[in-house]
Amino acid sequence: MFTRLLTFCVFATGLLHISAEYRGPRRAVYLLKPLTTTLILILAYGTTPPVSSFYQATILLGLFFSLIGDIFLMLPADQFITGLVSFLLAHLCYIVAFTGRSGFHTTWWLLAPFMLYGIGIIYLLWSHVGSFKAPVLFYIAVILTMGWQAAEQWRWGEQTGARLALLGAILFIISDSILALDRFYQPFKPAKGLVLGAYYVAQWLIARSVM
């Protein structure tokens, strides 16, 4: 009951946030964006029993850094780099969580699609990111490693939670890719809705992987 109620609240506030991004008022964005991520954090915290205390703690820390990143990215002043660092720390926490369960594996056929995807994104963005080349390159490497190790966790563990984490990691990569393309390559109106929709589902799946 707890999980269903929180899940309903997460997607309700997430949809309201997406609507507020397009229609306003702006004060609704300031309320609903951090609220939605906070509800996802509470969902992960309230999962009992967790698959492991260490896994739950590192996922919670990743969600906390995501919440900080959400706050920085919604501020009127451009806090892109600060937000980028916050989400970078979140992804590092998720990597620690995923490798803490199954170890750091190097299955090359699992790595290959993430590498090819990264090369494609870098090719599209490289001439458009200007002075952000180094941080964007590092961020792409970290988030793709997060996805790769989620895939490794699924391969070696095959628990339901591992499948949820992998789906969440893939959606997170998609969300951040759309965000980068919209910011640096070619802005397009549906971007905010696509970014936020994929982001909230991704974080919800990663939070549910604690079970």
Short mmCIF file of C-alpha atoms in Angstrom, two decimals:
data_model
loop_
_atom_site.label_atom_id
_atom_site.label_comp_id
_atom_site.label_asym_id
_atom_site.label_seq_id
_atom_site.Cartn_x
_atom_site.Cartn_y
_atom_site.Cartn_z
CA MET A 1 0.00 0.00 0.00
CA PHE A 2 2.85 2.35 0.95
CA THR A 3 4.64 1.67 -2.35
CA ARG A 4 1.50 2.11 -4.46
CA LEU A 5 0.54 5.36 -2.76
CA LEU A 6 4.01 6.85 -3.12
CA THR A 7 4.25 5.69 -6.73
CA PHE A 8 0.94 7.41 -7.50
CA CYS A 9 2.19 10.60 -5.82
CA VAL A 10 5.50 10.47 -7.71
CA PHE A 11 3.86 10.27 -11.12
CA ALA A 12 1.13 12.75 -10.20
CA THR A 13 3.61 15.41 -9.08
CA GLY A 14 5.91 14.55 -11.99
CA LEU A 15 3.13 15.12 -14.53
CA LEU A 16 2.12 18.34 -12.80
CA HIS A 17 5.74 19.48 -12.94
CA ILE A 18 5.98 18.76 -16.66
CA SER A 19 2.76 20.69 -17.21
CA ALA A 20 4.11 23.62 -15.15
CA GLU A 21 7.29 23.71 -17.27
CA TYR A 22 5.16 24.49 -20.32
CA ARG A 23 2.20 26.38 -18.86
CA GLY A 24 3.48 27.81 -15.56
CA PRO A 25 3.33 29.18 -13.02
CA ARG A 26 7.06 29.08 -12.37
CA ARG A 27 6.54 28.79 -8.62
CA ALA A 28 4.87 25.42 -9.27
CA VAL A 29 8.11 24.21 -10.89
CA TYR A 30 10.09 25.27 -7.81
CA LEU A 31 7.74 23.20 -5.65
CA LEU A 32 7.02 20.15 -7.79
CA LYS A 33 10.48 19.37 -9.18
CA PRO A 34 12.23 18.80 -5.82
CA LEU A 35 9.04 17.30 -4.34
CA THR A 36 8.91 14.56 -6.97
CA THR A 37 12.53 13.53 -6.43
CA THR A 38 12.03 13.69 -2.65
CA LEU A 39 9.06 11.32 -2.94
CA ILE A 40 11.23 8.89 -4.96
CA LEU A 41 13.89 9.13 -2.24
CA ILE A 42 11.29 8.35 0.43
CA LEU A 43 10.13 5.37 -1.64
CA ALA A 44 13.67 3.95 -1.69
CA TYR A 45 14.11 4.67 2.02
CA GLY A 46 10.84 2.97 2.94
CA THR A 47 11.60 -0.25 1.04
CA THR A 48 11.76 -3.03 3.62
CA PRO A 49 13.54 -5.32 3.63
CA PRO A 50 16.06 -3.91 1.12
CA VAL A 51 18.13 -6.24 -1.01
CA SER A 52 21.05 -5.04 1.16
CA SER A 53 21.65 -2.15 3.53
CA PHE A 54 24.72 -1.04 1.55
CA TYR A 55 22.82 -1.03 -1.74
CA GLN A 56 19.96 0.94 -0.21
CA ALA A 57 22.33 3.48 1.37
CA THR A 58 24.25 4.15 -1.85
CA ILE A 59 21.04 4.45 -3.91
CA LEU A 60 19.67 6.89 -1.32
CA LEU A 61 22.88 8.93 -1.55
CA GLY A 62 22.57 8.98 -5.34
CA LEU A 63 18.97 10.18 -5.08
CA PHE A 64 20.06 12.88 -2.62
CA PHE A 65 22.68 14.21 -5.06
CA SER A 66 20.04 14.05 -7.80
CA LEU A 67 17.77 16.20 -5.64
CA ILE A 68 20.57 18.74 -5.24
CA GLY A 69 21.12 18.68 -9.00
CA ASP A 70 17.41 19.23 -9.62
CA ILE A 71 17.48 22.31 -7.40
CA PHE A 72 20.53 23.80 -9.11
CA LEU A 73 19.19 23.20 -12.63
CA MET A 74 15.83 24.85 -11.93
CA LEU A 75 17.29 28.08 -10.52
CA PRO A 76 16.94 31.23 -12.65
CA ALA A 77 20.72 31.70 -12.81
CA ASP A 78 22.59 29.26 -15.05
CA GLN A 79 23.95 26.63 -12.65
CA PHE A 80 24.61 24.04 -15.35
CA ILE A 81 28.08 23.01 -14.16
CA THR A 82 27.00 22.80 -10.51
CA GLY A 83 24.03 20.68 -11.53
CA LEU A 84 26.30 18.56 -13.74
CA VAL A 85 28.63 17.89 -10.78
CA SER A 86 25.67 16.95 -8.55
CA PHE A 87 24.40 14.41 -11.06
CA LEU A 88 27.94 13.19 -11.66
CA LEU A 89 28.13 12.35 -7.94
CA ALA A 90 24.72 10.65 -8.19
CA HIS A 91 25.96 8.42 -11.02
CA LEU A 92 29.11 7.56 -9.08
CA CYS A 93 26.90 6.49 -6.16
CA TYR A 94 24.86 4.30 -8.49
CA ILE A 95 28.05 2.73 -9.88
CA VAL A 96 29.15 1.92 -6.32
CA ALA A 97 25.71 0.43 -5.62
CA PHE A 98 25.68 -1.73 -8.75
CA THR A 99 29.25 -2.97 -8.38
CA GLY A 100 28.79 -3.51 -4.65
CA ARG A 101 26.33 -6.29 -5.41
CA SER A 102 28.12 -8.14 -8.20
CA GLY A 103 31.60 -6.62 -8.48
CA PHE A 104 33.03 -4.52 -11.33
CA HIS A 105 32.84 -6.72 -14.42
CA THR A 106 34.18 -6.13 -17.92
CA THR A 107 32.00 -8.09 -20.30
CA TRP A 108 32.97 -6.49 -23.59
CA TRP A 109 29.81 -7.35 -25.50
CA LEU A 110 27.87 -5.48 -22.80
CA LEU A 111 30.28 -2.54 -22.94
CA ALA A 112 30.19 -2.26 -26.75
CA PRO A 113 26.67 -0.76 -27.18
CA PHE A 114 27.35 1.84 -24.50
CA MET A 115 30.65 2.79 -26.15
CA LEU A 116 29.02 3.09 -29.59
CA TYR A 117 26.22 5.19 -28.14
CA GLY A 118 28.73 7.46 -26.41
CA ILE A 119 30.73 7.92 -29.61
CA GLY A 120 27.55 8.91 -31.43
CA ILE A 121 26.53 11.48 -28.80
CA ILE A 122 30.04 12.95 -28.63
CA TYR A 123 30.14 13.20 -32.44
CA LEU A 124 26.88 15.19 -32.43
CA LEU A 125 27.81 17.47 -29.53
CA TRP A 126 31.55 18.02 -29.92
CA SER A 127 31.49 21.11 -32.11
CA HIS A 128 28.66 22.67 -30.11
CA VAL A 129 29.73 22.38 -26.44
CA GLY A 130 32.46 25.05 -26.58
CA SER A 131 34.27 25.41 -23.25
CA PHE A 132 32.22 22.54 -21.76
CA LYS A 133 34.12 19.86 -23.72
CA ALA A 134 36.04 18.38 -20.76
CA PRO A 135 33.16 18.24 -18.23
CA VAL A 136 30.69 16.95 -20.83
CA LEU A 137 33.12 14.25 -21.98
CA PHE A 138 33.78 13.15 -18.40
CA TYR A 139 30.07 13.15 -17.57
CA ILE A 140 29.25 11.01 -20.62
CA ALA A 141 31.95 8.52 -19.62
CA VAL A 142 30.59 8.26 -16.07
CA ILE A 143 26.90 7.91 -16.98
CA LEU A 144 27.69 5.27 -19.62
CA THR A 145 29.79 3.39 -17.07
CA MET A 146 26.79 3.54 -14.75
CA GLY A 147 24.61 1.97 -17.46
CA TRP A 148 27.26 -0.61 -18.31
CA GLN A 149 27.64 -1.72 -14.69
CA ALA A 150 23.85 -1.87 -14.30
CA ALA A 151 23.90 -4.29 -17.24
CA GLU A 152 26.71 -6.26 -15.59
CA GLN A 153 24.75 -6.44 -12.35
CA TRP A 154 21.75 -7.79 -14.26
CA ARG A 155 23.90 -10.36 -16.10
CA TRP A 156 25.59 -11.67 -12.99
CA GLY A 157 22.74 -11.30 -10.52
CA GLU A 158 19.54 -11.58 -12.59
CA GLN A 159 17.35 -10.46 -9.69
CA THR A 160 14.20 -8.45 -10.34
CA GLY A 161 15.86 -5.42 -8.76
CA ALA A 162 18.80 -5.71 -11.17
CA ARG A 163 16.44 -5.61 -14.15
CA LEU A 164 14.74 -2.51 -12.77
CA ALA A 165 18.11 -0.84 -12.19
CA LEU A 166 19.19 -1.57 -15.78
CA LEU A 167 15.98 -0.15 -17.25
CA GLY A 168 16.37 2.89 -15.00
CA ALA A 169 19.98 3.41 -16.04
CA ILE A 170 19.08 3.22 -19.74
CA LEU A 171 16.25 5.73 -19.31
CA PHE A 172 18.60 8.03 -17.36
CA ILE A 173 21.06 7.95 -20.26
CA ILE A 174 18.25 8.73 -22.71
CA SER A 175 17.00 11.59 -20.54
CA ASP A 176 20.45 13.19 -20.25
CA SER A 177 21.10 12.68 -23.97
CA ILE A 178 17.93 14.57 -24.89
CA LEU A 179 18.86 17.30 -22.41
CA ALA A 180 22.33 17.65 -23.96
CA LEU A 181 20.99 17.67 -27.53
CA ASP A 182 18.40 20.29 -26.62
CA ARG A 183 20.92 22.52 -24.85
CA PHE A 184 23.90 22.21 -27.18
CA TYR A 185 22.80 20.81 -30.54
CA GLN A 186 19.28 21.86 -31.51
CA PRO A 187 16.59 23.12 -29.08
CA PHE A 188 13.16 21.58 -29.61
CA LYS A 189 9.89 22.17 -27.75
CA PRO A 190 9.07 18.61 -26.59
CA ALA A 191 12.53 18.23 -25.02
CA LYS A 192 11.53 19.23 -21.47
CA GLY A 193 8.67 16.77 -21.36
CA LEU A 194 10.78 13.95 -22.77
CA VAL A 195 13.71 14.70 -20.45
CA LEU A 196 11.59 14.89 -17.32
CA GLY A 197 9.36 11.95 -18.22
CA ALA A 198 12.33 9.64 -18.81
CA TYR A 199 14.14 11.05 -15.76
CA TYR A 200 11.33 10.45 -13.29
CA VAL A 201 10.66 6.92 -14.55
CA ALA A 202 14.41 6.22 -14.43
CA GLN A 203 14.76 7.38 -10.85
CA TRP A 204 11.61 5.50 -9.81
CA LEU A 205 12.97 2.28 -11.34
CA ILE A 206 16.34 2.72 -9.63
CA ALA A 207 14.58 3.39 -6.32
CA ARG A 208 12.44 0.27 -6.79
CA SER A 209 15.58 -1.79 -7.45
CA VAL A 210 16.28 -1.54 -3.71
CA MET A 211 13.66 -4.26 -3.11
#
